Coordinates of C-alpha atoms in Angstrom, one line a residue:
X28 CA 156.6 89.4 45.8
X29 CA 159.8 91.1 44.8
X30 CA 160.5 91.5 41.1
X31 CA 164.2 91.5 40.2
X32 CA 165.5 94.2 37.9
X33 CA 165.5 92.9 34.3
X34 CA 165.1 94.0 30.8
X35 CA 161.3 94.2 31.2
X36 CA 161.6 96.3 34.3
X37 CA 164.1 98.5 32.6
X38 CA 161.7 99.2 29.7
X39 CA 158.8 99.8 32.2
X40 CA 160.9 102.2 34.2
X41 CA 162.2 104.1 31.2
X42 CA 158.6 104.4 29.9
X43 CA 157.2 105.5 33.2
X44 CA 159.9 108.1 34.0
X45 CA 159.9 109.5 30.5
X46 CA 156.1 109.9 30.7
X47 CA 156.5 111.5 34.2
X48 CA 159.1 113.9 32.9
X49 CA 157.0 115.0 29.9
X50 CA 153.9 115.4 32.1
X51 CA 155.8 117.4 34.7
X52 CA 157.3 119.8 32.1
X53 CA 153.8 120.3 30.5
X54 CA 152.1 120.9 33.9
X55 CA 154.7 123.3 35.1
X56 CA 154.5 125.1 31.7
X57 CA 150.8 125.3 32.0
X58 CA 150.9 126.7 35.5
X59 CA 153.3 129.4 34.3
X60 CA 151.3 130.2 31.2
X61 CA 147.8 130.2 32.5
X62 CA 146.0 133.6 32.9
X63 CA 143.8 132.2 35.6
X64 CA 144.0 134.0 38.9
X65 CA 144.5 132.2 42.2
X66 CA 141.2 130.8 43.6
X67 CA 140.1 132.0 47.0
X68 CA 141.4 128.9 48.8
X69 CA 144.8 129.2 47.1
X70 CA 144.9 132.8 48.1
X71 CA 144.1 131.8 51.7
X72 CA 146.9 129.3 51.8
X73 CA 149.3 131.9 50.4
X74 CA 148.3 134.3 53.2
X75 CA 149.0 131.5 55.8
X76 CA 152.4 131.0 54.2
X77 CA 153.3 134.6 55.1
X78 CA 153.3 133.6 58.8
X79 CA 154.4 130.0 59.1
X80 CA 152.9 128.3 62.2
X81 CA 152.0 124.8 63.5
X82 CA 148.4 125.3 62.4
X83 CA 145.8 127.6 60.9
X84 CA 142.1 128.2 61.2
X85 CA 140.8 125.4 58.9
X86 CA 143.8 123.2 58.0
X87 CA 147.0 121.8 59.4
X88 CA 150.1 123.7 58.4
X89 CA 151.9 121.7 55.7
X90 CA 150.3 123.4 52.7
X91 CA 151.4 126.8 54.1
X92 CA 154.9 125.5 54.6
X93 CA 155.1 124.2 51.1
X94 CA 153.9 127.5 49.6
X95 CA 156.3 129.4 51.9
X96 CA 159.2 127.3 50.5
X97 CA 158.3 127.8 46.8
X98 CA 157.5 131.5 47.2
X99 CA 160.7 132.2 49.2
X100 CA 162.6 131.0 46.1
X101 CA 160.5 132.2 43.2
X102 CA 158.5 135.1 44.6
X103 CA 154.8 135.5 45.1
X104 CA 153.5 135.1 41.6
X105 CA 150.5 132.8 41.0
X106 CA 152.7 130.2 39.4
X107 CA 155.1 130.2 42.3
X108 CA 152.3 129.6 44.7
X109 CA 151.1 126.6 42.7
X110 CA 154.5 125.2 41.7
X111 CA 154.8 122.4 44.2
X112 CA 151.5 120.8 43.0
X113 CA 152.7 118.9 39.9
X114 CA 156.0 118.0 41.5
X115 CA 154.3 116.4 44.6
X116 CA 151.9 114.4 42.4
X117 CA 155.0 113.2 40.5
X118 CA 156.4 112.0 43.8
X119 CA 153.1 110.1 44.6
X120 CA 153.1 108.5 41.2
X121 CA 156.7 107.3 41.6
X122 CA 155.9 105.7 44.9
X123 CA 152.9 103.9 43.4
X124 CA 155.0 102.7 40.5
X125 CA 157.3 101.2 43.1
X126 CA 154.5 99.8 45.1
X127 CA 152.7 98.2 42.1
X128 CA 156.0 96.7 40.9
X129 CA 156.8 95.3 44.3
X130 CA 153.4 93.8 44.8
X131 CA 152.4 92.5 41.4
X132 CA 155.2 93.0 38.9
X133 CA 156.5 95.5 36.4
X134 CA 153.5 95.9 34.2
X135 CA 151.1 96.6 37.1
X136 CA 153.6 99.1 38.5
X137 CA 153.8 100.9 35.2
X138 CA 150.0 101.1 34.8
X139 CA 149.5 102.1 38.5
X140 CA 152.0 105.0 38.2
X141 CA 150.6 106.2 34.8
X142 CA 147.0 105.7 35.9
X143 CA 147.6 107.9 38.9
X144 CA 149.4 110.6 36.9
X145 CA 146.5 110.8 34.4
X146 CA 143.7 110.4 36.9
X147 CA 141.2 113.4 36.2
X148 CA 141.4 114.4 39.9
X149 CA 145.2 114.5 39.7
X150 CA 145.1 116.4 36.4
X151 CA 143.1 119.1 38.1
X152 CA 145.0 119.0 41.3
X153 CA 148.3 119.4 39.5
X154 CA 147.1 122.8 38.3
X155 CA 146.2 124.2 41.7
X156 CA 147.7 124.1 45.1
X157 CA 145.5 122.1 47.5
X158 CA 145.7 120.1 50.7
X159 CA 145.0 116.9 48.7
X160 CA 147.9 117.6 46.5
X161 CA 150.2 117.9 49.6
X162 CA 148.7 114.8 51.3
X163 CA 148.7 112.2 48.6
X164 CA 152.5 111.9 48.0
X165 CA 153.0 111.2 51.7
X166 CA 150.1 108.8 51.7
X167 CA 151.6 107.0 48.7
X168 CA 155.1 106.8 50.2
X169 CA 153.6 105.6 53.4
X170 CA 151.8 102.8 51.6
X171 CA 155.0 101.8 49.8
X172 CA 157.0 101.8 53.1
X173 CA 154.3 99.8 54.9
X174 CA 154.4 97.2 52.1
X175 CA 158.1 96.9 52.3
X176 CA 157.9 96.2 56.0
X177 CA 155.1 93.7 55.4
X178 CA 157.0 91.8 52.7
X179 CA 160.2 91.9 54.7
X180 CA 162.1 93.7 52.0
X181 CA 162.4 96.9 54.0
X182 CA 164.3 97.4 57.2
X183 CA 164.8 100.3 59.6
X184 CA 164.9 102.8 56.7
X185 CA 161.4 101.8 55.7
X186 CA 160.1 102.0 59.3
X187 CA 161.6 105.5 59.8
X188 CA 160.3 106.7 56.5
X189 CA 156.8 105.3 57.2
X190 CA 156.6 107.1 60.5
X191 CA 157.8 110.4 58.9
X192 CA 155.4 110.1 56.0
X193 CA 152.4 109.4 58.2
X194 CA 153.3 112.2 60.5
X195 CA 153.7 114.7 57.7
X196 CA 150.5 113.4 56.1
X197 CA 148.6 114.3 59.3
X198 CA 150.2 117.8 59.0
X199 CA 148.8 118.0 55.5
X200 CA 145.2 117.0 56.1
X201 CA 143.3 115.1 58.8
X202 CA 142.1 112.7 56.1
X203 CA 145.4 110.9 56.9
X204 CA 143.3 109.3 59.7
X205 CA 142.0 106.9 57.1
X206 CA 145.5 105.5 56.7
X207 CA 145.3 104.6 60.4
X208 CA 142.0 102.8 59.7
X209 CA 143.6 100.8 56.9
X210 CA 146.6 100.0 59.1
X211 CA 144.4 98.8 61.9
X212 CA 142.5 96.6 59.5
X213 CA 145.8 95.2 58.2
X214 CA 147.0 94.4 61.7
X215 CA 143.7 92.6 62.5
X216 CA 143.3 90.6 59.3
X217 CA 146.7 90.2 57.8
X218 CA 149.3 88.2 59.8
X219 CA 152.4 89.5 57.8
X220 CA 151.3 93.1 58.6
X221 CA 150.8 92.2 62.2
X222 CA 154.2 90.6 62.3
X223 CA 155.8 93.7 60.7
X224 CA 154.2 96.4 62.8
X225 CA 154.0 94.8 66.3
X226 CA 157.8 95.1 66.6
X227 CA 160.4 97.7 67.5
X228 CA 160.3 99.0 63.9
X229 CA 156.5 99.5 64.1
X230 CA 156.9 101.2 67.5
X231 CA 159.5 103.5 66.1
X232 CA 157.3 104.4 63.2
X233 CA 154.4 105.2 65.6
X234 CA 156.7 107.2 67.8
X235 CA 157.9 109.3 64.9
X236 CA 154.3 109.9 63.7
X237 CA 153.2 111.1 67.1
X238 CA 156.3 113.3 67.6
X239 CA 155.8 115.0 64.2
X240 CA 152.1 115.6 64.8
X241 CA 152.3 116.6 68.5
X242 CA 153.3 120.2 67.9
X243 CA 150.1 120.7 65.8
X244 CA 148.0 119.3 68.6
X245 CA 149.7 121.6 71.1
X246 CA 149.0 124.6 68.7
X247 CA 145.3 123.5 68.5
X248 CA 145.0 123.3 72.2
X249 CA 146.5 126.8 72.5
X250 CA 144.1 128.1 69.9
X251 CA 140.7 126.7 71.1
X252 CA 141.0 123.7 68.8
X253 CA 140.2 125.9 65.8
X254 CA 141.2 123.4 63.1
X255 CA 139.5 120.5 64.7
X256 CA 136.3 122.6 65.2
X257 CA 136.3 123.7 61.6
X258 CA 136.6 120.1 60.5
X259 CA 133.6 119.2 62.6
X260 CA 131.6 122.1 61.2
X261 CA 132.5 121.0 57.7
X262 CA 130.6 117.8 58.2
X263 CA 127.5 120.0 58.2
X264 CA 125.5 117.8 60.7
X265 CA 123.1 120.5 61.6
X266 CA 120.6 119.9 58.8
X267 CA 118.5 116.9 57.7
X268 CA 120.4 113.8 58.5
X269 CA 119.2 111.5 55.7
X270 CA 119.7 112.5 52.1
X271 CA 119.7 109.3 50.0
X272 CA 119.8 111.2 46.8
X273 CA 123.3 112.2 47.6
X274 CA 124.6 108.7 47.1
X275 CA 124.1 108.7 43.4
X276 CA 125.8 112.1 43.1
X277 CA 128.7 110.9 45.2
X278 CA 129.3 107.8 43.0
X279 CA 129.0 110.0 39.9
X280 CA 131.5 112.4 41.3
X281 CA 134.0 109.6 42.0
X282 CA 133.8 108.7 38.3
X283 CA 135.0 112.2 37.7
X284 CA 137.8 112.0 40.2
X285 CA 139.2 108.6 39.5
X286 CA 138.0 108.4 35.9
X287 CA 134.8 106.8 34.7
X288 CA 136.5 103.6 33.4
X289 CA 138.9 103.3 36.3
X290 CA 136.1 103.7 38.9
X291 CA 133.8 101.2 37.2
X292 CA 136.8 98.8 36.9
X293 CA 137.3 99.3 40.7
X294 CA 133.6 98.5 41.4
X295 CA 133.4 95.5 39.0
X296 CA 137.1 94.4 39.4
X297 CA 136.2 91.8 42.0
X298 CA 134.4 89.9 39.3
X299 CA 137.7 89.2 37.5
X300 CA 139.5 87.9 40.6
X301 CA 140.0 84.2 40.3
X302 CA 140.7 81.5 42.9
X303 CA 143.5 80.3 40.6
X304 CA 145.3 83.6 41.4
X305 CA 146.4 82.0 44.7
X306 CA 145.9 83.0 48.3
X307 CA 149.1 85.0 48.3
X308 CA 147.9 87.3 45.5
X309 CA 144.4 87.6 46.9
X310 CA 146.0 88.5 50.3
X311 CA 147.7 91.4 48.6
X312 CA 144.4 92.5 47.1
X313 CA 142.7 92.4 50.5
X314 CA 145.6 94.4 52.0
X315 CA 145.0 97.2 49.4
X316 CA 141.2 97.0 49.8
X317 CA 141.8 98.0 53.5
X318 CA 143.0 101.4 52.3
X319 CA 140.2 101.8 49.7
X320 CA 136.9 100.5 51.0
X321 CA 136.8 102.2 54.4
X322 CA 137.4 105.6 52.7
X323 CA 134.7 105.1 50.1
X324 CA 132.2 103.7 52.6
X325 CA 132.8 106.4 55.3
X326 CA 132.5 109.3 52.8
X327 CA 129.4 107.7 51.1
X328 CA 127.7 107.5 54.5
X329 CA 128.7 111.1 55.2
X330 CA 127.2 112.1 51.8
X331 CA 123.9 110.4 52.7
X332 CA 123.8 111.8 56.2
X333 CA 124.7 115.3 55.1
X334 CA 127.0 116.1 52.2
X335 CA 130.4 115.2 50.8
X336 CA 132.6 117.0 48.3
X337 CA 134.0 115.0 45.4
X338 CA 137.6 115.2 46.7
X339 CA 136.9 113.9 50.2
X340 CA 137.4 110.3 49.1
X341 CA 140.7 111.1 47.3
X342 CA 142.8 109.0 49.7
X343 CA 141.1 105.9 48.3
X344 CA 142.7 106.2 44.9
X345 CA 146.5 105.7 45.4
X346 CA 145.8 102.1 46.6
X347 CA 143.0 101.8 44.0
X348 CA 145.4 102.8 41.2
X349 CA 147.6 99.8 42.1
X350 CA 144.7 97.4 42.7
X351 CA 142.9 98.2 39.5
X352 CA 146.2 97.8 37.6
X353 CA 146.7 94.4 39.2
X354 CA 143.2 93.2 38.5
X355 CA 143.1 94.2 34.9
X356 CA 146.6 92.9 34.0
X357 CA 146.0 89.4 35.3
X358 CA 142.3 89.0 34.3
X359 CA 141.3 86.9 31.3
X360 CA 139.1 88.2 28.4
X361 CA 135.7 89.6 29.6
X362 CA 133.8 91.2 26.7
X363 CA 130.7 91.8 28.8
X364 CA 132.7 93.9 31.1
X365 CA 133.7 96.2 28.3
X366 CA 130.1 96.6 27.0
X367 CA 128.8 97.2 30.6
X368 CA 131.4 99.9 31.3
X369 CA 130.9 101.6 27.9
X370 CA 127.1 101.9 28.5
X371 CA 127.5 103.1 32.1
X372 CA 130.1 105.7 31.2
X373 CA 127.9 107.1 28.4
X374 CA 125.0 107.5 30.8
X375 CA 127.2 109.0 33.6
X376 CA 128.6 111.6 31.2
X377 CA 125.1 113.0 30.8
X378 CA 125.2 114.1 34.4
X379 CA 128.5 116.1 34.2
X380 CA 127.8 119.5 35.9
X381 CA 128.6 122.9 34.4
X382 CA 128.7 121.7 30.8
X383 CA 126.4 122.2 27.8
X384 CA 124.4 119.1 26.7
X385 CA 126.4 118.9 23.4
X386 CA 129.6 118.7 25.4
X387 CA 128.2 115.9 27.7
X388 CA 127.0 113.9 24.7
X389 CA 130.4 114.3 23.0
X390 CA 132.3 113.2 26.0
X391 CA 130.0 110.3 26.7
X392 CA 130.1 109.1 23.1
X393 CA 133.9 109.5 23.0
X394 CA 134.5 107.5 26.2
X395 CA 132.1 104.7 25.3
X396 CA 133.5 104.5 21.7
X397 CA 137.1 104.5 23.0
X398 CA 136.3 101.7 25.5
X399 CA 134.8 99.6 22.7
X400 CA 137.6 100.3 20.3
X401 CA 140.3 99.3 22.9
X402 CA 138.1 96.2 23.7
X403 CA 138.5 95.1 20.1
X404 CA 142.2 96.0 20.0
X405 CA 142.9 94.0 23.2
X406 CA 140.7 91.1 22.2
X407 CA 138.5 91.7 25.2
X408 CA 141.3 91.6 27.8
X409 CA 140.5 93.9 30.7
X410 CA 144.0 95.4 30.7
X411 CA 142.9 97.3 27.6
X412 CA 140.4 99.1 29.8
X413 CA 143.2 100.8 31.6
X414 CA 144.8 101.9 28.4
X415 CA 141.5 103.2 27.1
X416 CA 140.9 105.1 30.3
X417 CA 144.4 106.6 30.2
X418 CA 144.0 107.6 26.6
X419 CA 140.7 109.4 27.4
X420 CA 142.3 111.0 30.5
X421 CA 145.2 112.2 28.4
X422 CA 142.9 113.8 25.8
X423 CA 140.9 115.4 28.6
X424 CA 144.1 116.7 30.2
X425 CA 145.3 118.3 27.0
X426 CA 141.8 119.9 26.5
X427 CA 141.8 121.1 30.2
X428 CA 145.2 122.6 29.8
X429 CA 144.2 124.3 26.6
X430 CA 141.1 125.8 28.2
X431 CA 143.1 126.9 31.3
X432 CA 145.8 128.5 29.2
X433 CA 143.6 129.9 26.4
X434 CA 141.3 132.9 26.3
X435 CA 138.0 132.9 28.3
X436 CA 136.0 132.4 25.1
X437 CA 137.2 128.8 24.9
X438 CA 135.7 127.8 28.2
X439 CA 132.6 129.7 27.3
X440 CA 132.1 127.7 24.1
X441 CA 132.4 124.5 26.1
X442 CA 129.9 125.6 28.7
X443 CA 132.6 125.7 31.4
X444 CA 132.4 129.4 32.4
X445 CA 130.9 128.5 35.8
X446 CA 133.7 126.1 36.5
X447 CA 136.4 128.8 36.1
X448 CA 134.5 131.8 37.5
X449 CA 136.3 131.6 40.9
X450 CA 139.7 132.0 39.2
X451 CA 138.9 135.0 37.0
X452 CA 138.5 138.7 37.5
X453 CA 140.3 139.2 40.8
X454 CA 142.9 141.6 39.5
X455 CA 140.1 143.9 38.0
X456 CA 138.0 143.4 41.2
X457 CA 140.8 144.5 43.4
X458 CA 141.7 147.5 41.2
X459 CA 138.1 148.8 41.2
X460 CA 137.6 148.2 44.9
X461 CA 140.9 150.1 45.7
X462 CA 139.9 152.9 43.4
X463 CA 136.6 153.2 45.2
X464 CA 138.3 153.1 48.6
X465 CA 140.7 155.9 47.6
X466 CA 138.0 158.0 46.2
X467 CA 136.0 157.7 49.4
X468 CA 139.1 158.2 51.6
X469 CA 138.1 155.0 53.3
X470 CA 139.5 154.0 56.6
X471 CA 138.7 150.3 56.1
X472 CA 137.2 148.0 53.5
X473 CA 134.5 145.6 54.8
X474 CA 133.4 142.6 52.7
X475 CA 130.6 140.1 53.4
X476 CA 132.1 137.0 51.6
X477 CA 135.2 135.1 52.6
X478 CA 136.1 134.4 48.9
X479 CA 136.1 138.2 48.2
X480 CA 138.3 138.8 51.3
X481 CA 140.9 136.3 50.1
X482 CA 140.8 137.4 46.5
X483 CA 141.3 141.0 47.5
X484 CA 143.9 140.1 50.1
X485 CA 146.2 138.5 47.5
X486 CA 145.7 140.9 44.6
X487 CA 146.1 144.0 46.8
X488 CA 149.3 142.6 48.4
X489 CA 151.5 145.1 46.6
X490 CA 149.2 148.1 47.1
X491 CA 148.9 150.5 50.0
X492 CA 145.3 150.0 51.0
X493 CA 143.0 150.5 54.0
X494 CA 142.6 147.5 56.4
X495 CA 140.6 144.7 54.8
X496 CA 137.9 143.3 57.2
X497 CA 135.4 140.5 56.8
X498 CA 132.0 141.1 58.4
X499 CA 131.0 138.6 61.0
X500 CA 127.5 137.2 60.8
X501 CA 127.8 135.0 63.8
X502 CA 129.3 135.4 67.3
X503 CA 133.0 134.7 67.2
X504 CA 135.3 133.9 64.2
X505 CA 133.9 131.4 61.7
X506 CA 136.7 131.7 59.0
X507 CA 140.2 132.8 58.7
X508 CA 139.0 135.9 56.9
X509 CA 137.2 137.0 60.0
X510 CA 140.3 137.0 62.2
X511 CA 140.6 140.8 62.3
X512 CA 137.7 142.6 64.0
X513 CA 136.3 146.0 62.9
X514 CA 137.6 148.3 65.7
X515 CA 136.9 151.9 66.7
X516 CA 140.2 153.2 65.4
X517 CA 139.2 152.4 61.8
X518 CA 135.5 153.1 62.2
X519 CA 135.3 156.4 60.4
X520 CA 134.6 156.0 56.7
X521 CA 134.1 152.3 55.9
X522 CA 133.8 151.1 52.3
X523 CA 131.4 148.2 52.4
X524 CA 131.7 145.9 49.4
X525 CA 128.8 143.4 49.5
X526 CA 128.1 140.3 47.4
X527 CA 125.3 138.8 49.4
X528 CA 121.9 140.5 49.1
X529 CA 120.6 138.5 52.1
X530 CA 123.4 140.0 54.3
X531 CA 122.8 143.6 53.5
X532 CA 119.8 144.3 55.8
X533 CA 121.9 142.7 58.7
X534 CA 124.9 144.8 57.8
X535 CA 122.9 148.0 57.6
X536 CA 121.6 147.3 61.1
X537 CA 125.1 147.1 62.4
X538 CA 125.9 150.7 61.5
X539 CA 124.3 154.1 62.5
X540 CA 125.3 155.4 59.0
X541 CA 125.0 153.2 55.9
X542 CA 124.4 154.7 52.5
X543 CA 124.7 153.3 48.9
X544 CA 127.7 154.4 46.9
X545 CA 127.5 152.6 43.6
X546 CA 128.3 149.1 42.3
X547 CA 131.0 147.1 40.7
X548 CA 130.4 144.5 38.0
X549 CA 133.3 142.3 36.8
X550 CA 132.8 140.1 33.7
X551 CA 134.0 136.5 34.2
X552 CA 133.2 135.1 30.8
X553 CA 130.0 134.2 29.1
X554 CA 127.0 135.6 31.1
X555 CA 128.8 135.2 34.4
X556 CA 129.7 138.3 36.4
X557 CA 130.9 139.2 39.9
X558 CA 128.3 141.8 41.1
X559 CA 129.2 143.9 44.1
X560 CA 127.2 146.6 45.8
X561 CA 129.2 149.4 47.4
X562 CA 128.2 151.4 50.5
X563 CA 129.8 154.0 52.8
X564 CA 129.2 153.2 56.5
X565 CA 130.4 154.4 59.9
X566 CA 129.6 154.1 63.7
X567 CA 129.8 150.4 63.9
X568 CA 127.5 149.1 66.7
X569 CA 126.7 145.5 66.0
X570 CA 123.5 144.0 67.4
X571 CA 123.7 140.8 69.6
X572 CA 123.8 137.7 67.5
X573 CA 121.0 135.8 69.1
X574 CA 117.8 134.0 68.0
X575 CA 115.8 137.3 68.0
X576 CA 118.4 138.7 65.6
X577 CA 118.1 135.7 63.3
X578 CA 114.3 135.9 63.4
X579 CA 114.3 139.7 62.7
X580 CA 116.1 139.3 59.4
X581 CA 114.6 136.0 58.3
X582 CA 113.7 136.2 54.6
X583 CA 115.0 139.7 54.2
X584 CA 117.2 140.7 51.2
X585 CA 118.4 144.0 49.7
X586 CA 119.4 144.4 46.1

């Protein structure tokens, strides 16, 4: 369905782009103003950006290329490393605004774009640089281009853009594979999609995708398939392979990513679908579901088999933003739906991690109360659920920005100290470690935690310091931080900076000389600290990493 440009569309477009501009300015200002340090993952991506390549240890290259571009222009400050994040999410929202409008009309497009911009996961992702933040704009643009081909409103430009976006999406994150799954389902079940893609245009799009992604595959082959291997390791299939308790946590996490009301509207939205909507409208719904359901089901199964991080299902939510907007705008009054969602969101809020009970009760009551208030204001029409959700998300976004920009005491009062601990104290940590290294005339600094390596690596970037090495627990390299080995030429006076008590007996056994030299404690807010033990070591002679070695140190710890 193609909606002509008219007064209604003009108002929707003006409202959307005005909101986008305001949010973009606020988010960029927040990135510049925040005192939060780079997190270890952000610091790792920054390090990759210093040496642009077709791949890296744990991720495809696009995030490093993006950071290389922004830091080449603005320098290596934290805000410059993160600058692309809110801009890229703005691109994704614009694509979803266009997709929603093309599929269901102006109002659905407006709510889809705004819903995406205010999604809690996007609010957080707009403040940090992450692979999801780089992937989702290309995913969203690919969805829009695919729809234009399917609806016969797009020509060769849409086919070429589709191929480019899918190819770049694969260079951003392997989760782009779910787009291929959705495309395959569309070809199988949707005749217009089949007609659109099984053509020269579809072949050209596929050829472009493969040509863009091929150099990364070549890089992987030349580097022992490091990125692919890390992705497999991340699935964590070595432990117990049935963890049903993880299913509830996964679903609760998704309420936090997509928003509690939005996620429940997605789960219950099928109940408001009506046969009177017509087969054409329902076919559009099913087309979007092909890009939503497989992602959620696959990651839910992964969670039950082993584990799943909350963001692993992020690619479900661009299409979900459009579908929920469509369902809610065309549905009739459903008072029971409002009450059900209000009750469930209150209960779910009680399980928010890293927050004091009073905070969870306040959020739960606020969400449930807002849902019921909007239910009354909208006379029970489900569209009001989206406005209620966006209002709640906007309030939470303002609160999050205030906490991120404000003093550490604010997060402490809200019980959020643990949530921010990985982005605090790295400047002081690096200063104290460098002072200790200089005092000891150290020839190398050895750490036993990859997060410490990346934090020190970034915050020592402007200092003359000894080589920074990450101790290897296993045979071979298991993280990018472990890329550089500890060699004889720097094995003289090694400053060992240890965070993990369980690693210290193992590290001690790797050296002929290993003596305590003090400790470093960094306050992170509240009662949280970064506690490091410092040792001086030399004559590195690591023991073989075999089953006997593992058994020898089983259960040992040194504090």
